[in-house]
PDB file of C-alpha atoms in Angstrom:
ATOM      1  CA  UNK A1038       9.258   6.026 -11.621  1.00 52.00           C
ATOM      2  CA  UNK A1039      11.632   6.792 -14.275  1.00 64.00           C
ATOM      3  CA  UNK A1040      13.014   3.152 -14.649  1.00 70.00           C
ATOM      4  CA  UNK A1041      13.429   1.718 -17.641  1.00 81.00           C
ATOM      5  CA  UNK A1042      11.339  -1.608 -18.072  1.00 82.00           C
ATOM      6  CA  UNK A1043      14.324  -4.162 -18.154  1.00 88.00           C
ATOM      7  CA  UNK A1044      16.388  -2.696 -15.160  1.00 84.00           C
ATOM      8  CA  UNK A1045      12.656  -3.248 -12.911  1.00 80.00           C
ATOM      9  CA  UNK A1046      12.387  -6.512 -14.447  1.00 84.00           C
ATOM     10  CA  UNK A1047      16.329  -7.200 -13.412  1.00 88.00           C
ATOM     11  CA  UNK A1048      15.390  -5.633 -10.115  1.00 82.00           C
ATOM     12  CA  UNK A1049      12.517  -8.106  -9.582  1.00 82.00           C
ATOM     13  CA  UNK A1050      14.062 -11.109 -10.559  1.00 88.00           C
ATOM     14  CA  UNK A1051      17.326 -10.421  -8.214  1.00 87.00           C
ATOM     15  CA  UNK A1052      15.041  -9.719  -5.736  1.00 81.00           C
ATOM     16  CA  UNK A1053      13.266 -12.993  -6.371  1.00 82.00           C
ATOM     17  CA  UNK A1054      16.425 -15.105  -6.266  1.00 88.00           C
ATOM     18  CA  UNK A1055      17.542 -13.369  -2.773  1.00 83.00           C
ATOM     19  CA  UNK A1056      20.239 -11.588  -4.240  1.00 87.00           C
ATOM     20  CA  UNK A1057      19.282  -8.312  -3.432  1.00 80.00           C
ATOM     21  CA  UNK A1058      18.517  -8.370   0.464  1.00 75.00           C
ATOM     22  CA  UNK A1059      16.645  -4.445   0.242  1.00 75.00           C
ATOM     23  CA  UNK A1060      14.748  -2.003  -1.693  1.00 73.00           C
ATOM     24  CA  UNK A1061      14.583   1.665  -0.940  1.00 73.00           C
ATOM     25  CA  UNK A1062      11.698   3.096  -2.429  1.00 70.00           C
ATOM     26  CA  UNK A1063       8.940   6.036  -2.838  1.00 69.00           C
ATOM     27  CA  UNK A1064       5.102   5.587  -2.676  1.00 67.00           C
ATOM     28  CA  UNK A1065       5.389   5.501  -6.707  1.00 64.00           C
ATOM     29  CA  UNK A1066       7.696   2.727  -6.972  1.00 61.00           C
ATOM     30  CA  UNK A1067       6.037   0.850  -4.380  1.00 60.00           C
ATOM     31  CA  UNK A1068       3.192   0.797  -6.376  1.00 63.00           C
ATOM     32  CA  UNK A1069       5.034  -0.480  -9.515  1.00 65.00           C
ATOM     33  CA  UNK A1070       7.023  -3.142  -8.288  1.00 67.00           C
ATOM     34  CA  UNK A1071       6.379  -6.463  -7.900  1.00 69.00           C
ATOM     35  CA  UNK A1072       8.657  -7.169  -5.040  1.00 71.00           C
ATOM     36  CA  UNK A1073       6.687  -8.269  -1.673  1.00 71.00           C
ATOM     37  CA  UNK A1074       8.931  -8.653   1.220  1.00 77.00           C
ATOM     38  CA  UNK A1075       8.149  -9.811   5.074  1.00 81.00           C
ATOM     39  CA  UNK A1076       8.909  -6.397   6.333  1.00 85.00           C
ATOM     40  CA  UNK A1077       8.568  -2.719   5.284  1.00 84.00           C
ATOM     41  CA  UNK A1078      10.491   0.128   6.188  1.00 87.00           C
ATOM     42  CA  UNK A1079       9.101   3.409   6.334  1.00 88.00           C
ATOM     43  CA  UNK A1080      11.807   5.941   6.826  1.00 87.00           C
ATOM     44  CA  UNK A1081       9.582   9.481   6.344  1.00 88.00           C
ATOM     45  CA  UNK A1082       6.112  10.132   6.685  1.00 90.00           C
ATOM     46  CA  UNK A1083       6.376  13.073   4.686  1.00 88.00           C
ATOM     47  CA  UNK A1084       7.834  14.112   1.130  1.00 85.00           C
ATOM     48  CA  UNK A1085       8.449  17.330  -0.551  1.00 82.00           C
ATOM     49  CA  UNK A1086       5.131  18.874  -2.880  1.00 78.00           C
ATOM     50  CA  UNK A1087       5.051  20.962  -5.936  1.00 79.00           C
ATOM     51  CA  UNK A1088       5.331  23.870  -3.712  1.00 81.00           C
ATOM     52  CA  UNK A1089       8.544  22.643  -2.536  1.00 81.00           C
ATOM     53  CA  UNK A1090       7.004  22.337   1.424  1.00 85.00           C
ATOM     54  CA  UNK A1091       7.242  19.081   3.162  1.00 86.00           C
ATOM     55  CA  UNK A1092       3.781  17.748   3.080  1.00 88.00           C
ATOM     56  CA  UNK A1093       2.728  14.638   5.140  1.00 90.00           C
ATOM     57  CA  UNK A1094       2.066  11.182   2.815  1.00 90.00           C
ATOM     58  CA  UNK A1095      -1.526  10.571   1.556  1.00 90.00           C
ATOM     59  CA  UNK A1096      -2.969   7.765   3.367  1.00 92.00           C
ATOM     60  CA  UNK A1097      -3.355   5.676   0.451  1.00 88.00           C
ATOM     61  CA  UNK A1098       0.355   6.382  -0.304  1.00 86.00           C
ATOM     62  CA  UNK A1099       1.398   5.100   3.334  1.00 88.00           C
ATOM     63  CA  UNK A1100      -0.789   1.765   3.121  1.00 86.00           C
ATOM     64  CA  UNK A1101       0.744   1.114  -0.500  1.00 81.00           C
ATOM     65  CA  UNK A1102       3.782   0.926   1.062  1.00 82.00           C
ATOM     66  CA  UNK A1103       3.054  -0.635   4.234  1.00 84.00           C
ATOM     67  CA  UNK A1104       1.148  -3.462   2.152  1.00 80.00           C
ATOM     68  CA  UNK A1105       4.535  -4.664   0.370  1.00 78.00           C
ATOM     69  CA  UNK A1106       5.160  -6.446   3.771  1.00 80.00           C
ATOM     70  CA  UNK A1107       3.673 -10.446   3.877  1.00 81.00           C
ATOM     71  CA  UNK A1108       4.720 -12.419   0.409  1.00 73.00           C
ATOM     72  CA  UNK A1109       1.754 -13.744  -0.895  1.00 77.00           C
ATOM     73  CA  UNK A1110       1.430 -17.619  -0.546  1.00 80.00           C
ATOM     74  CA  UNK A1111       4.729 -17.541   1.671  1.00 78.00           C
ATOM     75  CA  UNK A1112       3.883 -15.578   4.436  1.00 80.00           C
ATOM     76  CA  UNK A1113       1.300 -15.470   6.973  1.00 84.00           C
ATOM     77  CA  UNK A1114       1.647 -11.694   7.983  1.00 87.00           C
ATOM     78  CA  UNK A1115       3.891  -8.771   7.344  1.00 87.00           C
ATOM     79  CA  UNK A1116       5.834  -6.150   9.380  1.00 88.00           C
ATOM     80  CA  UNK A1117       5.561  -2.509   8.648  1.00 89.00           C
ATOM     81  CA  UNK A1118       7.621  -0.671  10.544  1.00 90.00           C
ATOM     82  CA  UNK A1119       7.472   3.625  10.588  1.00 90.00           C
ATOM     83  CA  UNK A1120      10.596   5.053  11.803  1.00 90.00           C
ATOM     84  CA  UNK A1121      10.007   8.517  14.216  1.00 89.00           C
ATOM     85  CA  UNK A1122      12.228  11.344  13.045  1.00 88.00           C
ATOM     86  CA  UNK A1123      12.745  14.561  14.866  1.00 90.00           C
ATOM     87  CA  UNK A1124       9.985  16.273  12.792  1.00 88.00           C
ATOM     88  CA  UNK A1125       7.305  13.007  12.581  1.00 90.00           C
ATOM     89  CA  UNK A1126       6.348  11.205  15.018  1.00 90.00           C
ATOM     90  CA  UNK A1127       3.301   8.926  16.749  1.00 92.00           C
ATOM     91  CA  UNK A1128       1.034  11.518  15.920  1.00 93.00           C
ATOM     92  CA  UNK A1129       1.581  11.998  12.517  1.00 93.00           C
ATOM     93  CA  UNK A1130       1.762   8.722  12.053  1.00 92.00           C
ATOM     94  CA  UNK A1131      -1.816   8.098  13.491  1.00 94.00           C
ATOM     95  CA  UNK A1132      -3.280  11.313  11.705  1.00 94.00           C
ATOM     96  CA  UNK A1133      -2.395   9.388   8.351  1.00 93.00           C
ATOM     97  CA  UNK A1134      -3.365   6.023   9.098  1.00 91.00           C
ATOM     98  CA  UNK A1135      -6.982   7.026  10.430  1.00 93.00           C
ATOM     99  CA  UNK A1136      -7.489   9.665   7.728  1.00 94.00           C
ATOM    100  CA  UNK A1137     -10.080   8.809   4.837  1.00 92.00           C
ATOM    101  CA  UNK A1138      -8.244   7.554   1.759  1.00 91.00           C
ATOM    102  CA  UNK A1139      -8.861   9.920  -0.999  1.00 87.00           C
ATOM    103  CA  UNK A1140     -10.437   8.909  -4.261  1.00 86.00           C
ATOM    104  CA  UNK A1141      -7.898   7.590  -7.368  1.00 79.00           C
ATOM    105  CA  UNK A1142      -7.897  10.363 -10.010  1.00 79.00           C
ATOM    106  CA  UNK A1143      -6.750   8.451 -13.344  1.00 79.00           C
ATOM    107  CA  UNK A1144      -4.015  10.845 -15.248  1.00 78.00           C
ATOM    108  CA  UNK A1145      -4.679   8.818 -18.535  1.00 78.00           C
ATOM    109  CA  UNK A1146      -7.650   9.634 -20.646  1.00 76.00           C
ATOM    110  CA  UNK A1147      -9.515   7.538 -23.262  1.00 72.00           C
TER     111      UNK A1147
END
């Protein structure tokens, strides 16, 4: 989010080459990237709202992430792995992941 074009096409192709060995990133620029890598990191299962409270991820936010891990035509499975924190834990992490994914709501408008 935020990144112009040509640095995210830089950041691809290093990635591509192996020259860049990690990518921290939110749900949004998970789902903007085309950078699949055998394993995921998920450091927080929660971000800060509009509201400026901590609010757990979405599950469709949590699986967009997760499903960066297993390169297409290179690998035959990923790893996604969800680091506990002092205020998230197993629980959380299994209220997200057996939630119902919410429905897509398109910003853009014909």
């Amino acid at each position: 989010a935020g990144m112009l074009a040509a640095h995210k096409a830089f950041a691809e192709t290093l990635f591509k080459a192996q020259l860049m060995k990690a990518v921290f990133a939110t749900e949004t620029l998970a789902a903007g990237i085309n950078m699949p890598a055998r394993t995921t990191v998920v450091c927080s299962l929660a971000k800060r709202g509009d509201n400026s409270a901590m609010n757990l991820l979405e599950t469709s936010n949590l699986l967009q992430m997760a499903g960066r891990a297993g390169r297409r035509g290179m690998d035959t499975e990923g790893t996604c792995v969800i680091v506990a924190t002092p205020f998230e834990g197993p629980n959380e992490a299994q209220s997200i992941l057996v939630s119902e994914i919410n429905p897509i709501k398109s910003q853009f408008t014909p």
